[in-house]
Short mmCIF file of C-alpha atoms in Angstrom, two decimals:
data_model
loop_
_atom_site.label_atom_id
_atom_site.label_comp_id
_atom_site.label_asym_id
_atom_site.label_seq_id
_atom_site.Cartn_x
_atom_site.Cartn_y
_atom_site.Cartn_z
CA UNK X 1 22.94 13.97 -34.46
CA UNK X 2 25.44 16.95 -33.71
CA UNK X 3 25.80 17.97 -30.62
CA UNK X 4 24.51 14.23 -29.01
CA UNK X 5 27.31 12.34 -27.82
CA UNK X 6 29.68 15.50 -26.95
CA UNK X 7 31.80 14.83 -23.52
CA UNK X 8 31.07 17.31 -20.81
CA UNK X 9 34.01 19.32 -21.72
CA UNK X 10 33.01 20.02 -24.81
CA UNK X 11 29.51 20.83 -23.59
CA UNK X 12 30.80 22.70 -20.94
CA UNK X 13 33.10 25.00 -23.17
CA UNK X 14 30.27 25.53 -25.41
CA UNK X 15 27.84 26.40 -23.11
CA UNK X 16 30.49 28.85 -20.74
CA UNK X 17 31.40 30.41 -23.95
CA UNK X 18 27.76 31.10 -25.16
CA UNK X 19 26.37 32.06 -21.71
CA UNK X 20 29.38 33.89 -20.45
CA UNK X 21 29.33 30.97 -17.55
CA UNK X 22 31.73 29.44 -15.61
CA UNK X 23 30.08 26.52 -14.89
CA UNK X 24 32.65 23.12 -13.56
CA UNK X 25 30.39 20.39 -13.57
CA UNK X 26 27.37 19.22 -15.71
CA UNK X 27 25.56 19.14 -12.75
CA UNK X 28 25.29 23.12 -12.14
CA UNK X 29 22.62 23.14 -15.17
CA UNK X 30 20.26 21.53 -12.67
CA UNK X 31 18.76 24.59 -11.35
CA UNK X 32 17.16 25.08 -15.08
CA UNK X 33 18.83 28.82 -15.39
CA UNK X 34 21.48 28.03 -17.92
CA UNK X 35 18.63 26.21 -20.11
CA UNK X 36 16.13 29.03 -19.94
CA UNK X 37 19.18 31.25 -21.26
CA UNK X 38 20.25 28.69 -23.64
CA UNK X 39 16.57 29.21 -24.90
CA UNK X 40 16.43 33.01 -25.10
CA UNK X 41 19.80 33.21 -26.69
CA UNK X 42 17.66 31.60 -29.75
CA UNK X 43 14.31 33.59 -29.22
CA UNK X 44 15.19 36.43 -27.21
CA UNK X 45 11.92 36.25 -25.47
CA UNK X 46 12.85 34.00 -21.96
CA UNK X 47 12.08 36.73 -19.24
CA UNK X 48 15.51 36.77 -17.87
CA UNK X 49 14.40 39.47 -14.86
CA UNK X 50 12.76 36.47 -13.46
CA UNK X 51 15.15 33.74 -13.67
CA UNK X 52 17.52 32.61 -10.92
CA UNK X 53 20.82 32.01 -11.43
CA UNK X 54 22.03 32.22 -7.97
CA UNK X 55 19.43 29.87 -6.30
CA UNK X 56 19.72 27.91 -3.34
CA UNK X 57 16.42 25.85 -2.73
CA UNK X 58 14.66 23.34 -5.02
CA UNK X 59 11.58 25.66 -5.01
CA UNK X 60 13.58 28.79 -6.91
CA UNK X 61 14.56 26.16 -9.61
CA UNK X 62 11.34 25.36 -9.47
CA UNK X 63 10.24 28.94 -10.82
CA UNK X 64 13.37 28.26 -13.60
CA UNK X 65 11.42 25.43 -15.06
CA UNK X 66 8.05 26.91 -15.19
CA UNK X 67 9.65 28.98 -17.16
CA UNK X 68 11.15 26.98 -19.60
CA UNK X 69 8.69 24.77 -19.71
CA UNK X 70 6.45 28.25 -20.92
CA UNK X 71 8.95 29.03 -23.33
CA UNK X 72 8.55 25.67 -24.50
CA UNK X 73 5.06 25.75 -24.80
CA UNK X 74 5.04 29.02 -26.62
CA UNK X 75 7.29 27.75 -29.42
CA UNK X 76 5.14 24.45 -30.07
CA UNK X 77 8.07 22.40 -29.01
CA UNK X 78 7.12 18.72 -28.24
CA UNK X 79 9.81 17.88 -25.76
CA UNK X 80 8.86 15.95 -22.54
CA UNK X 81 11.24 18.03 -19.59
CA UNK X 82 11.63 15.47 -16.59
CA UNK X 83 11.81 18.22 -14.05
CA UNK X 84 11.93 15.57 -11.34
CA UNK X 85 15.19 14.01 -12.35
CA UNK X 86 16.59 17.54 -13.79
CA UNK X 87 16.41 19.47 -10.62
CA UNK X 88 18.70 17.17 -8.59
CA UNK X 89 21.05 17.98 -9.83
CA UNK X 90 22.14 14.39 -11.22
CA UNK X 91 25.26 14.05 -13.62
CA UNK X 92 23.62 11.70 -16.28
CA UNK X 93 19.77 13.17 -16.60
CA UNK X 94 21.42 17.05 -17.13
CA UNK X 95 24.33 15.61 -19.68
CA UNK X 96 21.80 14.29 -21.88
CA UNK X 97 18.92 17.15 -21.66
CA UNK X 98 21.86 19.42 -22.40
CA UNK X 99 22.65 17.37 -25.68
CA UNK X 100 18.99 17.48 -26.65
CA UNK X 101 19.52 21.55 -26.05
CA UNK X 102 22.54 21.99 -28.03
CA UNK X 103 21.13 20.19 -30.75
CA UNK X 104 18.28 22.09 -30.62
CA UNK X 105 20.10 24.86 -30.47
CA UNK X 106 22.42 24.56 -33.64
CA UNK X 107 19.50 23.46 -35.71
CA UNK X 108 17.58 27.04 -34.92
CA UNK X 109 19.68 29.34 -33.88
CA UNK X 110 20.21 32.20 -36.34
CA UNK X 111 23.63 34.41 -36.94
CA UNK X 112 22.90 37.04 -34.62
CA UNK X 113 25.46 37.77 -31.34
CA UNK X 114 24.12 37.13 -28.19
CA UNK X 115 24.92 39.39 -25.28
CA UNK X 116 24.40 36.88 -22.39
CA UNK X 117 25.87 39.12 -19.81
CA UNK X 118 23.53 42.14 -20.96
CA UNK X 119 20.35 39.76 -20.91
CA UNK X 120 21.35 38.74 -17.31
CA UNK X 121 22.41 42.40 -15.77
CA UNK X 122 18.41 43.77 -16.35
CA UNK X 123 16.81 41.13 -14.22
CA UNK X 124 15.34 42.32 -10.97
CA UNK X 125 17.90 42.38 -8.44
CA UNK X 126 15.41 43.69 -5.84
CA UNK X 127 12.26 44.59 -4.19
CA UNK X 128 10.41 47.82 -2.89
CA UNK X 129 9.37 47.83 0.91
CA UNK X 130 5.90 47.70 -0.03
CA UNK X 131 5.95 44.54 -2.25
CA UNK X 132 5.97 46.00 -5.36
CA UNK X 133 7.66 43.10 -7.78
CA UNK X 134 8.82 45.99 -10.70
CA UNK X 135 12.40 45.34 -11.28
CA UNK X 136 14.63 48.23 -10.73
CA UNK X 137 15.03 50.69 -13.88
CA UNK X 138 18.26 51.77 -15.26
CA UNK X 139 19.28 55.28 -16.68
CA UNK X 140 21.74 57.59 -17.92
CA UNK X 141 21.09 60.08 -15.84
CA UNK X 142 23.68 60.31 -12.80
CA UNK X 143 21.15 62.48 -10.65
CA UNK X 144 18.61 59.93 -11.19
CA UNK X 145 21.00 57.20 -11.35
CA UNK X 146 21.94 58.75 -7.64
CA UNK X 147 18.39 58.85 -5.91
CA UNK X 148 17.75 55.55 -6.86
CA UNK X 149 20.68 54.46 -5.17
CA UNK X 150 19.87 56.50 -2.03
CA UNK X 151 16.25 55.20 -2.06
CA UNK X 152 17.78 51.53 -2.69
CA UNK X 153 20.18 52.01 0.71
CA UNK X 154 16.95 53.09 2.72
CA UNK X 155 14.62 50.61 1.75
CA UNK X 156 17.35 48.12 2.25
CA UNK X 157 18.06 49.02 5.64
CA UNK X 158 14.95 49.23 6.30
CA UNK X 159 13.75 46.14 5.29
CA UNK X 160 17.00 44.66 6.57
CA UNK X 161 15.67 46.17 10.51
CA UNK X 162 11.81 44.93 9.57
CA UNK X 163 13.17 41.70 8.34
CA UNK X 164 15.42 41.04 11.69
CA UNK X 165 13.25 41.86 13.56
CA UNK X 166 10.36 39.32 12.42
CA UNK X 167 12.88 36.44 12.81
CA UNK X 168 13.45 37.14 16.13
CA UNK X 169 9.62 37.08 16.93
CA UNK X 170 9.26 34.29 14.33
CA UNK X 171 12.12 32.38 16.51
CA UNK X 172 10.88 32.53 19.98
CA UNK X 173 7.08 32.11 18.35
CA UNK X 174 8.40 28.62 16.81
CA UNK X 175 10.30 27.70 19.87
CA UNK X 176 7.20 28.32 21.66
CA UNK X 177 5.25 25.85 19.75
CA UNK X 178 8.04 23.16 19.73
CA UNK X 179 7.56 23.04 23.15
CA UNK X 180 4.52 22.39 23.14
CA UNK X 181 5.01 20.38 20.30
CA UNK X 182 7.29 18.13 22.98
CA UNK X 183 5.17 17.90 25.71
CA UNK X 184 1.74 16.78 23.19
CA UNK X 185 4.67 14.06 21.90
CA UNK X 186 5.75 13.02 25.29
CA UNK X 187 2.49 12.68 26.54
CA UNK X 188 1.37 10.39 23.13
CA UNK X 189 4.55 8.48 23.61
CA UNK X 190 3.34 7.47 27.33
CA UNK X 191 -0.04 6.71 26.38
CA UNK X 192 1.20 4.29 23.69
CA UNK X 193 3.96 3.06 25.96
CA UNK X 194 1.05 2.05 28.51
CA UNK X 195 -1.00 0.53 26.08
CA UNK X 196 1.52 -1.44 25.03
CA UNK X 197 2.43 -2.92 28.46
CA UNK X 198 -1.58 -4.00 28.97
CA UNK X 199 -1.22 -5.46 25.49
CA UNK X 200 2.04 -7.57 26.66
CA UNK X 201 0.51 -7.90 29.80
CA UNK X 202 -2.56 -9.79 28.15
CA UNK X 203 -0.55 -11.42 25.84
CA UNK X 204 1.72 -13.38 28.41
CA UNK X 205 -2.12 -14.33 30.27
CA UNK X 206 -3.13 -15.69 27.35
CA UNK X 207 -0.12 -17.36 26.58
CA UNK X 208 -0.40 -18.94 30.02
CA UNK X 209 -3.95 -20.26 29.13
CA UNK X 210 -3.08 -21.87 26.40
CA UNK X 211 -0.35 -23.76 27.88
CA UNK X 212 -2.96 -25.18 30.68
CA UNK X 213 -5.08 -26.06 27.49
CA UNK X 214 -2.49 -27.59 25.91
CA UNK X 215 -1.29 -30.01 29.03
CA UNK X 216 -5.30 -30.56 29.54
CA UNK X 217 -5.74 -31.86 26.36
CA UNK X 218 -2.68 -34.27 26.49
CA UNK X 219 -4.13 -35.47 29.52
CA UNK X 220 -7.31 -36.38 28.42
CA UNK X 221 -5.28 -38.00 25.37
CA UNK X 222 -3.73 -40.11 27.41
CA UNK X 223 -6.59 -40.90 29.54
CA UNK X 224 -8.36 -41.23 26.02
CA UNK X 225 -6.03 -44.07 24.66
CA UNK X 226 -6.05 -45.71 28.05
CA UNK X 227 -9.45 -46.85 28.29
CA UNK X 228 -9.96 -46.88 24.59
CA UNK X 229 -6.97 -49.67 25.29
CA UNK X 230 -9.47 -51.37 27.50
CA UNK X 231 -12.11 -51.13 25.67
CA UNK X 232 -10.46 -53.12 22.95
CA UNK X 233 -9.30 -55.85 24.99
CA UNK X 234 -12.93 -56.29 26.06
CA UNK X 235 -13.98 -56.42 22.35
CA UNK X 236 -11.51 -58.92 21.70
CA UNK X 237 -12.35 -61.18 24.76
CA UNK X 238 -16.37 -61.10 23.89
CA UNK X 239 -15.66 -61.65 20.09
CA UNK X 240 -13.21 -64.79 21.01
CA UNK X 241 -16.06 -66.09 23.52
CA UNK X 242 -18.50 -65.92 20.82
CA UNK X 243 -15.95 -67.53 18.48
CA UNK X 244 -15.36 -70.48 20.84
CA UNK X 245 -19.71 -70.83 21.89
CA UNK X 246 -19.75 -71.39 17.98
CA UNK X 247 -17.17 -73.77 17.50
CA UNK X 248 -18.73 -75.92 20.48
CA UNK X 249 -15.70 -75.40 22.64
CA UNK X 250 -18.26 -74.83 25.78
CA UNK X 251 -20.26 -77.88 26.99
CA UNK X 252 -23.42 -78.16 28.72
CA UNK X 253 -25.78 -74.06 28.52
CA UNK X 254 -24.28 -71.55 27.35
CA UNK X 255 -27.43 -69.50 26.40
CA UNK X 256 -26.66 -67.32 29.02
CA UNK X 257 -22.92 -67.12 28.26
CA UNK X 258 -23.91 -65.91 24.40
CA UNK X 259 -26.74 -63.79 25.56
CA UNK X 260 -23.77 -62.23 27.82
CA UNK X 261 -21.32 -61.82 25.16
CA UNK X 262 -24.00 -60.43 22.80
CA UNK X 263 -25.02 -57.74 25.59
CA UNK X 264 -21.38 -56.45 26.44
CA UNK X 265 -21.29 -56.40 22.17
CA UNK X 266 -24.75 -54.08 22.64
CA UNK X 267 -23.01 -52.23 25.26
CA UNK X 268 -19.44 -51.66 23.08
CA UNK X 269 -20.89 -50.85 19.96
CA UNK X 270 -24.10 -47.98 20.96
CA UNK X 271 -23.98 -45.02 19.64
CA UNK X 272 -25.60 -41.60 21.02
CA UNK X 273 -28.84 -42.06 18.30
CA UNK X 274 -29.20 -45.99 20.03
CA UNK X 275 -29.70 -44.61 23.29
CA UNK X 276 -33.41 -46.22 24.87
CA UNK X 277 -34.21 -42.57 26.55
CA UNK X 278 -34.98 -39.49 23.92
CA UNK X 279 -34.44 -35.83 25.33
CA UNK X 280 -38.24 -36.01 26.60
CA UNK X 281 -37.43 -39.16 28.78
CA UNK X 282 -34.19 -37.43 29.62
CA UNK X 283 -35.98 -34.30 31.49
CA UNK X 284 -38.89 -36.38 32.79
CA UNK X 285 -36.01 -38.51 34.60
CA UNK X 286 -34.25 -35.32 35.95
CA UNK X 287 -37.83 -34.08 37.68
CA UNK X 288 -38.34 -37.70 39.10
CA UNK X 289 -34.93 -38.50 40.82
CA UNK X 290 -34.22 -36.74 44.21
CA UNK X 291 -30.95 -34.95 45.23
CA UNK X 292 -29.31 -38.05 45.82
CA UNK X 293 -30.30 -41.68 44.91
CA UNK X 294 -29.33 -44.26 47.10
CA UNK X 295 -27.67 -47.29 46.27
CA UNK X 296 -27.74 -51.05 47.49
CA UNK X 297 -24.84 -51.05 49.98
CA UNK X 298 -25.77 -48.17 51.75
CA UNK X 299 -23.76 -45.24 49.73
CA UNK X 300 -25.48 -42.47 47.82
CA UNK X 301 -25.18 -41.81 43.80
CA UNK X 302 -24.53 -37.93 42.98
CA UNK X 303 -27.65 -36.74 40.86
CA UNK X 304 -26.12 -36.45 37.20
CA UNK X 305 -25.06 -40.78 37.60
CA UNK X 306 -28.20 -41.89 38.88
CA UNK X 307 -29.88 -40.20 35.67
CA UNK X 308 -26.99 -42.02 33.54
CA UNK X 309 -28.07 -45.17 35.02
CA UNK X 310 -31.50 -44.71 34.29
CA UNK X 311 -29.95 -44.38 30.13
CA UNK X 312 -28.11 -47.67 30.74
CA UNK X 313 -28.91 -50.40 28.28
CA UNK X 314 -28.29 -52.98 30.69
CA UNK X 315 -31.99 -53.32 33.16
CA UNK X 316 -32.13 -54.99 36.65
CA UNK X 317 -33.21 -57.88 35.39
CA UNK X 318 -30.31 -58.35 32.86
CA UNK X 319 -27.70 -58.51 35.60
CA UNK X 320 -25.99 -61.01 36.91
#
C-alpha cells in the first residue's frame, strides 16, 4: 500500500520533483496534464505535443483525459478514471486518484531518468495559418533555426490581424442576434403575461360562482330542514290519532277520522315508483290541460301545478 495514505505534501514534493512542477495545491492535477506525464514518465509513449498544461476551459482538460484514458487502454490497465469528479478540480477525488498513480507508479516504473522538462518543450506550441496541426520542428541549424522564426512572426501577425478582425464581425453579428433575441423574449413574456391575466380573470368568475352555489345550497338546506320539520310533526300527529282511534279514546264514527289519518299516512310515506300516473299518463295530461287551469275561487293555476294536481293521490271525492 505505498504511496496510499501520503499527505499532500508529500505527494506534492514527489510529484514537483518528478515532473519538474511547481504545483501548490492537490487540486492543480485536475486538468489531467500532470497524470498523463506521470504516465509517460513510466512508458514514454503519452503524446506530450498534445497535452495541455496551461489550460483554461473544462473542454482542453477534456482532450488531457482522452488521453490518459488511451494510454490506459493501451497498457491493459483496469482502472475506472471518474473524469466527472477529476476535472473539477475537487481536493479529495484528485488526492486519492493521485495515490492510486503513485502507487502505480512505484510498482512499474523502471531505473531510467526522466527528462520531464525535455518531454514537455517538443509539444506543439503553435499552428500554421492554413490549419495545418504539425507541431513546429526544432534544429541545429541557426539559418534554419532563423526562417522559422521569421515565418513564425508573420503567420502570427497575421493570424493575430485575421483573428481580430473576425471578433469584431463575430461581436456586432452576436449583438445583432441578442437583439433580436430580446425583442422574440419580450414579446413571449407579454403573450404569457396576457394569458395569465384571462386565466386570473376566469379564475376569480369562477370563484364567484361557486360562492352563489355555495349560499344556494345552504338555502335550500335550510328550507330543506324546515319543512322536513313539518313534515314530522304531521307524522307524529296522524300516528298519535291513530294511536288514540285504537285505544277507543274517540266516541261515536270515527271511520272517517281513520280513513283520514290513513290517507295523510298514504300521502307522507309515497315514493316517486307509488305515483298513480306513469310517464305515458304524464304526457297525455300535458296535451290535455290548457295554458292555464282555472280554479274554484276564481284564480288561475300556472300549467306545470295543474299537471301536479292531476298526480295527486288525494281525488275530488276524497276531500273534505
Amino acid at each position: 500500500m505505498s504511496g496510499v495514505g501520503e499527505s499532500r505534501t508529500e505527494l506534492l514534493n514527489w510529484l514537483n520533483d518528478l515532473l519538474r512542477l511547481n504545483y501548490k495545491k492537490i487540486e492543480e492535477c485536475g486538468t489531467g496534464a500532470a497524470y498523463c506525464q506521470i504516465m509517460d514518465s513510466i512508458y514514454g509513449d503519452v503524446p506530450m505535443h498534445r497535452v495541455r498544461f496551461n489550460s483554461t476551459a473544462e473542454y482542453e482538460n477534456q482532450v488531457n483525459y482522452k488521453i490518459l484514458q488511451s494510454n490506459f487502454t493501451k497498457h491493459h490497465i483496469e482502472k475506472t478514471v471518474y473524469v466527472d469528479k477529476l476535472i473539477k478540480c475537487k481536493f479529495q477525488d484528485n488526492l486519492e486518484f493521485l495515490q492510486w498513480l503513485k502507487k502505480y507508479w512505484m510498482n512499474n516504473k523502471d531505473g531510467s531518468e526522466y527528462d520531464a522538462e525535455a518531454r514537455r518543450r517538443y509539444r506543439a506550441v503553435g499552428t500554421s495559418n492554413s490549419g495545418n496541426n504539425t507541431p513546429i520542428s526544432y534544429s541545429n541549424n541557426s539559418s534554419s533555426t532563423t526562417l522559422n522564426v521569421a515565418k513564425r512572426r508573420s503567420t502570427t501577425e497575421n493570424g493575430g490581424y485575421l483573428s481580430r478582425t473576425h471578433s469584431l464581425s463575430s461581436r456586432y453579428s452576436s449583438s445583432g442576434n441578442s437583439g433580436a433575441t430580446r425583442r422574440v423574449s419580450s414579446e413571449q413574456v407579454i403573450a404569457l403575461q396576457t394569458e395569465l391575466s384571462q386565466a386570473h380573470n376566469k379564475i376569480q368568475s369562477m370563484e364567484e360562482e361557486t360562492g352563489n352555489f355555495k349560499e344556494a345550497l345552504t338555502a335550500m338546506e335550510a328550507e330543506n330542514n324546515f319543512y322536513f320539520s313539518k313534515l314530522r310533526d304531521i307524522e307524529i300527529l296522524v300516528q298519535t290519532t291513530q294511536d288514540f282511534i285504537k285505544e277507543g279514546l274517540y266516541s261515536g264514527d270515527v271511520k272517517e277520522l281513520e280513513k283520514f289519518t290513513g290517507k295523510v299516512q298514504q300521502i307522507l310515506y309515497a315514493t316517486i315508483d307509488s305515483q298513480p300516473n306513469d310517464e305515458v299518463n304524464r304526457e297525455h295530461n300535458l296535451e290535455n290541460i290548457n295554458e292555464e287551469t282555472p280554479l274554484h275561487n276564481g284564480h288561475h293555476l300556472p300549467q306545470t301545478e295543474a299537471l301536479s294536481s292531476n298526480n295527486n293521490l288525494i281525488i275530488d271525492e276524497e276531500t273534505f
